[in-house]
mmCIF file with all atom_site columns, C-alpha atoms in Angstrom:
data_model
loop_
_atom_site.group_PDB
_atom_site.id
_atom_site.type_symbol
_atom_site.label_atom_id
_atom_site.label_alt_id
_atom_site.label_comp_id
_atom_site.label_asym_id
_atom_site.label_entity_id
_atom_site.label_seq_id
_atom_site.pdbx_PDB_ins_code
_atom_site.Cartn_x
_atom_site.Cartn_y
_atom_site.Cartn_z
_atom_site.occupancy
_atom_site.B_iso_or_equiv
_atom_site.pdbx_formal_charge
_atom_site.auth_seq_id
_atom_site.auth_comp_id
_atom_site.auth_asym_id
_atom_site.auth_atom_id
_atom_site.pdbx_PDB_model_num
ATOM 1   C CA . MET F 1 1   ? -116.306 76.037 8.910   1.00 86.00 ? 1   MET F CA 1
ATOM 2   C CA . GLN F 1 2   ? -119.753 77.494 9.181   1.00 92.00 ? 2   GLN F CA 1
ATOM 3   C CA . LEU F 1 3   ? -120.073 80.095 6.349   1.00 95.00 ? 3   LEU F CA 1
ATOM 4   C CA . THR F 1 4   ? -121.487 83.502 7.405   1.00 96.00 ? 4   THR F CA 1
ATOM 5   C CA . GLU F 1 5   ? -123.573 85.837 5.169   1.00 96.00 ? 5   GLU F CA 1
ATOM 6   C CA . LEU F 1 6   ? -120.445 87.904 4.826   1.00 97.00 ? 6   LEU F CA 1
ATOM 7   C CA . ASP F 1 7   ? -118.393 84.943 3.786   1.00 97.00 ? 7   ASP F CA 1
ATOM 8   C CA . LEU F 1 8   ? -120.946 84.151 1.034   1.00 97.00 ? 8   LEU F CA 1
ATOM 9   C CA . ARG F 1 9   ? -120.938 87.731 -0.194  1.00 97.00 ? 9   ARG F CA 1
ATOM 10  C CA . ILE F 1 10  ? -117.036 87.607 -0.250  1.00 97.00 ? 10  ILE F CA 1
ATOM 11  C CA . LEU F 1 11  ? -117.115 84.263 -2.119  1.00 97.00 ? 11  LEU F CA 1
ATOM 12  C CA . HIS F 1 12  ? -119.571 85.581 -4.598  1.00 96.00 ? 12  HIS F CA 1
ATOM 13  C CA . ALA F 1 13  ? -117.608 88.574 -5.296  1.00 97.00 ? 13  ALA F CA 1
ATOM 14  C CA . LEU F 1 14  ? -114.425 86.725 -5.690  1.00 97.00 ? 14  LEU F CA 1
ATOM 15  C CA . GLN F 1 15  ? -116.019 84.136 -8.040  1.00 96.00 ? 15  GLN F CA 1
ATOM 16  C CA . GLN F 1 16  ? -116.754 87.120 -10.281 1.00 95.00 ? 16  GLN F CA 1
ATOM 17  C CA . ASP F 1 17  ? -113.429 88.800 -9.952  1.00 96.00 ? 17  ASP F CA 1
ATOM 18  C CA . ALA F 1 18  ? -110.723 87.459 -7.880  1.00 96.00 ? 18  ALA F CA 1
ATOM 19  C CA . ALA F 1 19  ? -108.357 90.392 -8.938  1.00 96.00 ? 19  ALA F CA 1
ATOM 20  C CA . LEU F 1 20  ? -110.304 92.789 -6.739  1.00 97.00 ? 20  LEU F CA 1
ATOM 21  C CA . SER F 1 21  ? -108.186 94.766 -4.268  1.00 97.00 ? 21  SER F CA 1
ATOM 22  C CA . ASN F 1 22  ? -108.867 94.092 -0.621  1.00 97.00 ? 22  ASN F CA 1
ATOM 23  C CA . GLN F 1 23  ? -110.200 97.561 -0.350  1.00 98.00 ? 23  GLN F CA 1
ATOM 24  C CA . ALA F 1 24  ? -112.571 97.245 -3.396  1.00 98.00 ? 24  ALA F CA 1
ATOM 25  C CA . LEU F 1 25  ? -113.644 93.752 -2.165  1.00 98.00 ? 25  LEU F CA 1
ATOM 26  C CA . ALA F 1 26  ? -114.513 95.279 1.312   1.00 98.00 ? 26  ALA F CA 1
ATOM 27  C CA . GLU F 1 27  ? -116.512 97.976 -0.411  1.00 98.00 ? 27  GLU F CA 1
ATOM 28  C CA . LYS F 1 28  ? -118.441 95.525 -2.631  1.00 97.00 ? 28  LYS F CA 1
ATOM 29  C CA . VAL F 1 29  ? -119.430 93.333 0.197   1.00 97.00 ? 29  VAL F CA 1
ATOM 30  C CA . PHE F 1 30  ? -120.120 96.242 2.820   1.00 97.00 ? 30  PHE F CA 1
ATOM 31  C CA . THR F 1 31  ? -117.408 95.641 5.380   1.00 98.00 ? 31  THR F CA 1
ATOM 32  C CA . SER F 1 32  ? -114.073 96.963 6.538   1.00 98.00 ? 32  SER F CA 1
ATOM 33  C CA . ALA F 1 33  ? -111.035 96.217 4.736   1.00 97.00 ? 33  ALA F CA 1
ATOM 34  C CA . ALA F 1 34  ? -109.467 94.694 7.801   1.00 98.00 ? 34  ALA F CA 1
ATOM 35  C CA . THR F 1 35  ? -112.442 92.356 8.157   1.00 98.00 ? 35  THR F CA 1
ATOM 36  C CA . SER F 1 36  ? -112.439 91.469 4.580   1.00 98.00 ? 36  SER F CA 1
ATOM 37  C CA . LEU F 1 37  ? -108.802 90.555 4.677   1.00 98.00 ? 37  LEU F CA 1
ATOM 38  C CA . ARG F 1 38  ? -109.291 88.430 7.942   1.00 98.00 ? 38  ARG F CA 1
ATOM 39  C CA . ARG F 1 39  ? -112.344 86.600 6.361   1.00 98.00 ? 39  ARG F CA 1
ATOM 40  C CA . VAL F 1 40  ? -110.509 85.903 3.058   1.00 98.00 ? 40  VAL F CA 1
ATOM 41  C CA . ARG F 1 41  ? -107.428 84.545 4.929   1.00 98.00 ? 41  ARG F CA 1
ATOM 42  C CA . ALA F 1 42  ? -109.888 82.286 7.133   1.00 98.00 ? 42  ALA F CA 1
ATOM 43  C CA . LEU F 1 43  ? -111.613 80.954 3.941   1.00 98.00 ? 43  LEU F CA 1
ATOM 44  C CA . SER F 1 44  ? -108.356 80.164 2.487   1.00 98.00 ? 44  SER F CA 1
ATOM 45  C CA . GLU F 1 45  ? -106.957 78.342 5.480   1.00 98.00 ? 45  GLU F CA 1
ATOM 46  C CA . ALA F 1 46  ? -110.089 76.400 5.845   1.00 97.00 ? 46  ALA F CA 1
ATOM 47  C CA . GLY F 1 47  ? -109.745 75.298 2.189   1.00 97.00 ? 47  GLY F CA 1
ATOM 48  C CA . VAL F 1 48  ? -112.973 76.942 1.160   1.00 97.00 ? 48  VAL F CA 1
ATOM 49  C CA . ILE F 1 49  ? -110.943 79.012 -1.337  1.00 98.00 ? 49  ILE F CA 1
ATOM 50  C CA . GLU F 1 50  ? -108.486 76.460 -2.832  1.00 96.00 ? 50  GLU F CA 1
ATOM 51  C CA . LYS F 1 51  ? -106.572 78.844 -5.070  1.00 95.00 ? 51  LYS F CA 1
ATOM 52  C CA . THR F 1 52  ? -106.669 81.950 -6.987  1.00 94.00 ? 52  THR F CA 1
ATOM 53  C CA . VAL F 1 53  ? -105.888 81.788 -10.717 1.00 92.00 ? 53  VAL F CA 1
ATOM 54  C CA . ALA F 1 54  ? -106.101 83.687 -14.065 1.00 92.00 ? 54  ALA F CA 1
ATOM 55  C CA . ILE F 1 55  ? -108.560 82.266 -16.543 1.00 91.00 ? 55  ILE F CA 1
ATOM 56  C CA . LEU F 1 56  ? -107.059 82.609 -20.068 1.00 91.00 ? 56  LEU F CA 1
ATOM 57  C CA . SER F 1 57  ? -108.939 82.924 -23.266 1.00 88.00 ? 57  SER F CA 1
ATOM 58  C CA . PRO F 1 58  ? -108.186 79.966 -25.689 1.00 84.00 ? 58  PRO F CA 1
ATOM 59  C CA . ALA F 1 59  ? -109.236 82.063 -28.506 1.00 83.00 ? 59  ALA F CA 1
ATOM 60  C CA . LYS F 1 60  ? -106.292 84.600 -27.718 1.00 90.00 ? 60  LYS F CA 1
ATOM 61  C CA . LEU F 1 61  ? -103.671 81.855 -27.383 1.00 89.00 ? 61  LEU F CA 1
ATOM 62  C CA . GLY F 1 62  ? -103.887 80.387 -30.842 1.00 87.00 ? 62  GLY F CA 1
ATOM 63  C CA . PRO F 1 63  ? -105.505 77.095 -31.938 1.00 90.00 ? 63  PRO F CA 1
ATOM 64  C CA . LEU F 1 64  ? -106.295 74.553 -29.365 1.00 94.00 ? 64  LEU F CA 1
ATOM 65  C CA . LEU F 1 65  ? -107.952 71.156 -29.418 1.00 95.00 ? 65  LEU F CA 1
ATOM 66  C CA . LEU F 1 66  ? -110.501 70.655 -26.891 1.00 95.00 ? 66  LEU F CA 1
ATOM 67  C CA . ALA F 1 67  ? -112.043 67.083 -26.221 1.00 98.00 ? 67  ALA F CA 1
ATOM 68  C CA . ILE F 1 68  ? -114.217 65.186 -23.902 1.00 98.00 ? 68  ILE F CA 1
ATOM 69  C CA . THR F 1 69  ? -112.934 61.582 -23.442 1.00 98.00 ? 69  THR F CA 1
ATOM 70  C CA . GLU F 1 70  ? -114.789 58.671 -21.757 1.00 98.00 ? 70  GLU F CA 1
ATOM 71  C CA . ILE F 1 71  ? -112.743 55.946 -20.388 1.00 98.00 ? 71  ILE F CA 1
ATOM 72  C CA . THR F 1 72  ? -113.855 52.358 -19.311 1.00 97.00 ? 72  THR F CA 1
ATOM 73  C CA . LEU F 1 73  ? -111.226 50.440 -17.460 1.00 97.00 ? 73  LEU F CA 1
ATOM 74  C CA . ASP F 1 74  ? -110.706 46.685 -18.068 1.00 96.00 ? 74  ASP F CA 1
ATOM 75  C CA . VAL F 1 75  ? -110.253 45.669 -14.389 1.00 96.00 ? 75  VAL F CA 1
ATOM 76  C CA . GLN F 1 76  ? -112.584 47.623 -12.175 1.00 93.00 ? 76  GLN F CA 1
ATOM 77  C CA . ASN F 1 77  ? -111.634 47.775 -8.515  1.00 96.00 ? 77  ASN F CA 1
ATOM 78  C CA . ALA F 1 78  ? -110.536 50.528 -6.123  1.00 96.00 ? 78  ALA F CA 1
ATOM 79  C CA . GLU F 1 79  ? -106.836 49.940 -6.565  1.00 97.00 ? 79  GLU F CA 1
ATOM 80  C CA . ARG F 1 80  ? -107.069 50.258 -10.459 1.00 97.00 ? 80  ARG F CA 1
ATOM 81  C CA . PHE F 1 81  ? -109.486 53.275 -10.222 1.00 97.00 ? 81  PHE F CA 1
ATOM 82  C CA . ASP F 1 82  ? -107.008 55.069 -7.959  1.00 97.00 ? 82  ASP F CA 1
ATOM 83  C CA . ALA F 1 83  ? -103.961 54.103 -10.221 1.00 97.00 ? 83  ALA F CA 1
ATOM 84  C CA . PHE F 1 84  ? -105.606 55.423 -13.284 1.00 97.00 ? 84  PHE F CA 1
ATOM 85  C CA . ASP F 1 85  ? -106.828 58.451 -11.526 1.00 97.00 ? 85  ASP F CA 1
ATOM 86  C CA . ALA F 1 86  ? -103.257 59.378 -10.412 1.00 97.00 ? 86  ALA F CA 1
ATOM 87  C CA . LEU F 1 87  ? -101.978 58.592 -13.976 1.00 97.00 ? 87  LEU F CA 1
ATOM 88  C CA . VAL F 1 88  ? -104.404 61.051 -15.732 1.00 98.00 ? 88  VAL F CA 1
ATOM 89  C CA . CYS F 1 89  ? -104.114 63.713 -12.988 1.00 98.00 ? 89  CYS F CA 1
ATOM 90  C CA . ASP F 1 90  ? -100.291 63.847 -13.743 1.00 97.00 ? 90  ASP F CA 1
ATOM 91  C CA . GLU F 1 91  ? -101.046 64.733 -17.410 1.00 97.00 ? 91  GLU F CA 1
ATOM 92  C CA . SER F 1 92  ? -101.011 68.503 -18.041 1.00 96.00 ? 92  SER F CA 1
ATOM 93  C CA . SER F 1 93  ? -103.277 68.220 -21.024 1.00 97.00 ? 93  SER F CA 1
ATOM 94  C CA . VAL F 1 94  ? -105.841 66.600 -18.958 1.00 98.00 ? 94  VAL F CA 1
ATOM 95  C CA . THR F 1 95  ? -107.698 69.674 -17.427 1.00 96.00 ? 95  THR F CA 1
ATOM 96  C CA . GLN F 1 96  ? -110.535 67.968 -15.725 1.00 97.00 ? 96  GLN F CA 1
ATOM 97  C CA . VAL F 1 97  ? -110.982 64.321 -14.307 1.00 98.00 ? 97  VAL F CA 1
ATOM 98  C CA . TYR F 1 98  ? -114.290 62.889 -13.070 1.00 98.00 ? 98  TYR F CA 1
ATOM 99  C CA . ARG F 1 99  ? -115.065 59.425 -11.885 1.00 98.00 ? 99  ARG F CA 1
ATOM 100 C CA . THR F 1 100 ? -118.411 58.612 -13.434 1.00 97.00 ? 100 THR F CA 1
ATOM 101 C CA . ALA F 1 101 ? -121.073 56.026 -13.183 1.00 93.00 ? 101 ALA F CA 1
ATOM 102 C CA . PRO F 1 102 ? -122.886 54.248 -14.847 1.00 93.00 ? 102 PRO F CA 1
ATOM 103 C CA . SER F 1 103 ? -121.599 53.083 -18.181 1.00 92.00 ? 103 SER F CA 1
ATOM 104 C CA . VAL F 1 104 ? -118.081 54.804 -18.212 1.00 97.00 ? 104 VAL F CA 1
ATOM 105 C CA . ASP F 1 105 ? -115.646 54.912 -15.338 1.00 97.00 ? 105 ASP F CA 1
ATOM 106 C CA . PHE F 1 106 ? -113.742 58.335 -16.041 1.00 98.00 ? 106 PHE F CA 1
ATOM 107 C CA . THR F 1 107 ? -114.773 61.343 -18.072 1.00 98.00 ? 107 THR F CA 1
ATOM 108 C CA . LEU F 1 108 ? -111.775 63.653 -18.894 1.00 98.00 ? 108 LEU F CA 1
ATOM 109 C CA . MET F 1 109 ? -111.593 67.130 -20.346 1.00 98.00 ? 109 MET F CA 1
ATOM 110 C CA . LEU F 1 110 ? -108.596 67.562 -22.504 1.00 98.00 ? 110 LEU F CA 1
ATOM 111 C CA . THR F 1 111 ? -106.938 70.702 -23.830 1.00 96.00 ? 111 THR F CA 1
ATOM 112 C CA . LEU F 1 112 ? -104.057 70.048 -26.292 1.00 96.00 ? 112 LEU F CA 1
ATOM 113 C CA . ARG F 1 113 ? -102.297 71.921 -28.944 1.00 95.00 ? 113 ARG F CA 1
ATOM 114 C CA . ASP F 1 114 ? -103.198 69.718 -31.881 1.00 96.00 ? 114 ASP F CA 1
ATOM 115 C CA . MET F 1 115 ? -104.131 66.154 -33.006 1.00 97.00 ? 115 MET F CA 1
ATOM 116 C CA . ALA F 1 116 ? -100.426 65.080 -32.710 1.00 97.00 ? 116 ALA F CA 1
ATOM 117 C CA . ALA F 1 117 ? -100.529 65.929 -29.056 1.00 97.00 ? 117 ALA F CA 1
ATOM 118 C CA . TYR F 1 118 ? -103.787 64.013 -28.783 1.00 98.00 ? 118 TYR F CA 1
ATOM 119 C CA . GLN F 1 119 ? -102.187 60.868 -30.447 1.00 97.00 ? 119 GLN F CA 1
ATOM 120 C CA . ALA F 1 120 ? -99.216  61.033 -28.288 1.00 97.00 ? 120 ALA F CA 1
ATOM 121 C CA . LEU F 1 121 ? -101.601 61.175 -25.124 1.00 97.00 ? 121 LEU F CA 1
ATOM 122 C CA . VAL F 1 122 ? -103.470 58.230 -26.518 1.00 97.00 ? 122 VAL F CA 1
ATOM 123 C CA . GLN F 1 123 ? -100.331 56.108 -27.041 1.00 96.00 ? 123 GLN F CA 1
ATOM 124 C CA . ARG F 1 124 ? -98.877  57.153 -23.720 1.00 95.00 ? 124 ARG F CA 1
ATOM 125 C CA . VAL F 1 125 ? -102.086 56.846 -21.445 1.00 97.00 ? 125 VAL F CA 1
ATOM 126 C CA . PHE F 1 126 ? -105.090 55.268 -23.043 1.00 96.00 ? 126 PHE F CA 1
ATOM 127 C CA . THR F 1 127 ? -103.372 51.898 -23.478 1.00 93.00 ? 127 THR F CA 1
ATOM 128 C CA . ALA F 1 128 ? -104.112 48.293 -22.206 1.00 89.00 ? 128 ALA F CA 1
ATOM 129 C CA . ALA F 1 129 ? -100.900 48.641 -20.254 1.00 91.00 ? 129 ALA F CA 1
ATOM 130 C CA . ASN F 1 130 ? -102.775 51.312 -18.248 1.00 93.00 ? 130 ASN F CA 1
ATOM 131 C CA . ASN F 1 131 ? -105.896 49.040 -17.759 1.00 96.00 ? 131 ASN F CA 1
ATOM 132 C CA . VAL F 1 132 ? -107.982 50.882 -20.463 1.00 97.00 ? 132 VAL F CA 1
ATOM 133 C CA . ARG F 1 133 ? -110.508 48.862 -22.177 1.00 96.00 ? 133 ARG F CA 1
ATOM 134 C CA . ASN F 1 134 ? -112.570 51.521 -24.167 1.00 96.00 ? 134 ASN F CA 1
ATOM 135 C CA . VAL F 1 135 ? -111.899 55.166 -25.136 1.00 97.00 ? 135 VAL F CA 1
ATOM 136 C CA . ARG F 1 136 ? -114.434 57.410 -26.623 1.00 98.00 ? 136 ARG F CA 1
ATOM 137 C CA . THR F 1 137 ? -113.558 60.995 -27.563 1.00 98.00 ? 137 THR F CA 1
ATOM 138 C CA . ARG F 1 138 ? -115.568 63.729 -28.739 1.00 98.00 ? 138 ARG F CA 1
ATOM 139 C CA . PHE F 1 139 ? -113.845 66.930 -30.057 1.00 98.00 ? 139 PHE F CA 1
ATOM 140 C CA . VAL F 1 140 ? -115.423 70.278 -29.239 1.00 95.00 ? 140 VAL F CA 1
ATOM 141 C CA . THR F 1 141 ? -116.389 72.385 -32.292 1.00 94.00 ? 141 THR F CA 1
ATOM 142 C CA . GLN F 1 142 ? -117.632 75.400 -30.270 1.00 92.00 ? 142 GLN F CA 1
ATOM 143 C CA . ARG F 1 143 ? -117.613 76.495 -26.751 1.00 90.00 ? 143 ARG F CA 1
ATOM 144 C CA . SER F 1 144 ? -120.609 78.399 -25.948 1.00 92.00 ? 144 SER F CA 1
ATOM 145 C CA . LYS F 1 145 ? -120.281 78.599 -21.995 1.00 93.00 ? 145 LYS F CA 1
ATOM 146 C CA . PHE F 1 146 ? -117.455 78.076 -19.681 1.00 91.00 ? 146 PHE F CA 1
ATOM 147 C CA . ILE F 1 147 ? -117.723 79.224 -16.047 1.00 92.00 ? 147 ILE F CA 1
ATOM 148 C CA . VAL F 1 148 ? -115.888 78.005 -12.917 1.00 91.00 ? 148 VAL F CA 1
ATOM 149 C CA . ALA F 1 149 ? -118.138 79.764 -10.272 1.00 93.00 ? 149 ALA F CA 1
ATOM 150 C CA . LEU F 1 150 ? -119.790 77.346 -8.086  1.00 94.00 ? 150 LEU F CA 1
ATOM 151 C CA . PRO F 1 151 ? -123.630 77.850 -6.926  1.00 95.00 ? 151 PRO F CA 1
ATOM 152 C CA . LEU F 1 152 ? -123.696 79.408 -3.469  1.00 93.00 ? 152 LEU F CA 1
ATOM 153 C CA . PRO F 1 153 ? -126.541 79.911 -1.106  1.00 88.00 ? 153 PRO F CA 1
ATOM 154 C CA . SER F 1 154 ? -127.966 83.379 -1.591  1.00 76.00 ? 154 SER F CA 1
ATOM 155 C CA . ALA F 1 155 ? -126.288 86.058 0.550   1.00 56.00 ? 155 ALA F CA 1
ATOM 156 C CA . THR F 1 156 ? -128.464 88.902 1.439   1.00 53.00 ? 156 THR F CA 1
#
């Protein structure tokens, strides 16, 4: 899908506030409500907009344990990478999964209730039975910035 200037304005506005009504979105991007609705549907159908979600405040939900974990696999081939990828993607406490290079094979972002939940995850997933050779976890002591907006070409 070739993105138009209008598409880019819509995407920028939705990344800032996806709860905008269609009318408010149309006004913000200087188009009609019908055009806005049609373009948002087209962007969704094309997969440019993957999903619309609410971003919750960890501070308002009680204590959470945030961690960044680096994983090195023992056997490194496409089949084993895919198997581990599928395994960690099925874990609800694993919020982001990246295959990385060099030095570590995966970098994971974890969000857990407490250290007991982390230990259970380690026992269940980060074991030799799942082809894991090395685990290195760093625990987050402060989150200074968190955004999900992607950089877009400038829309005039």
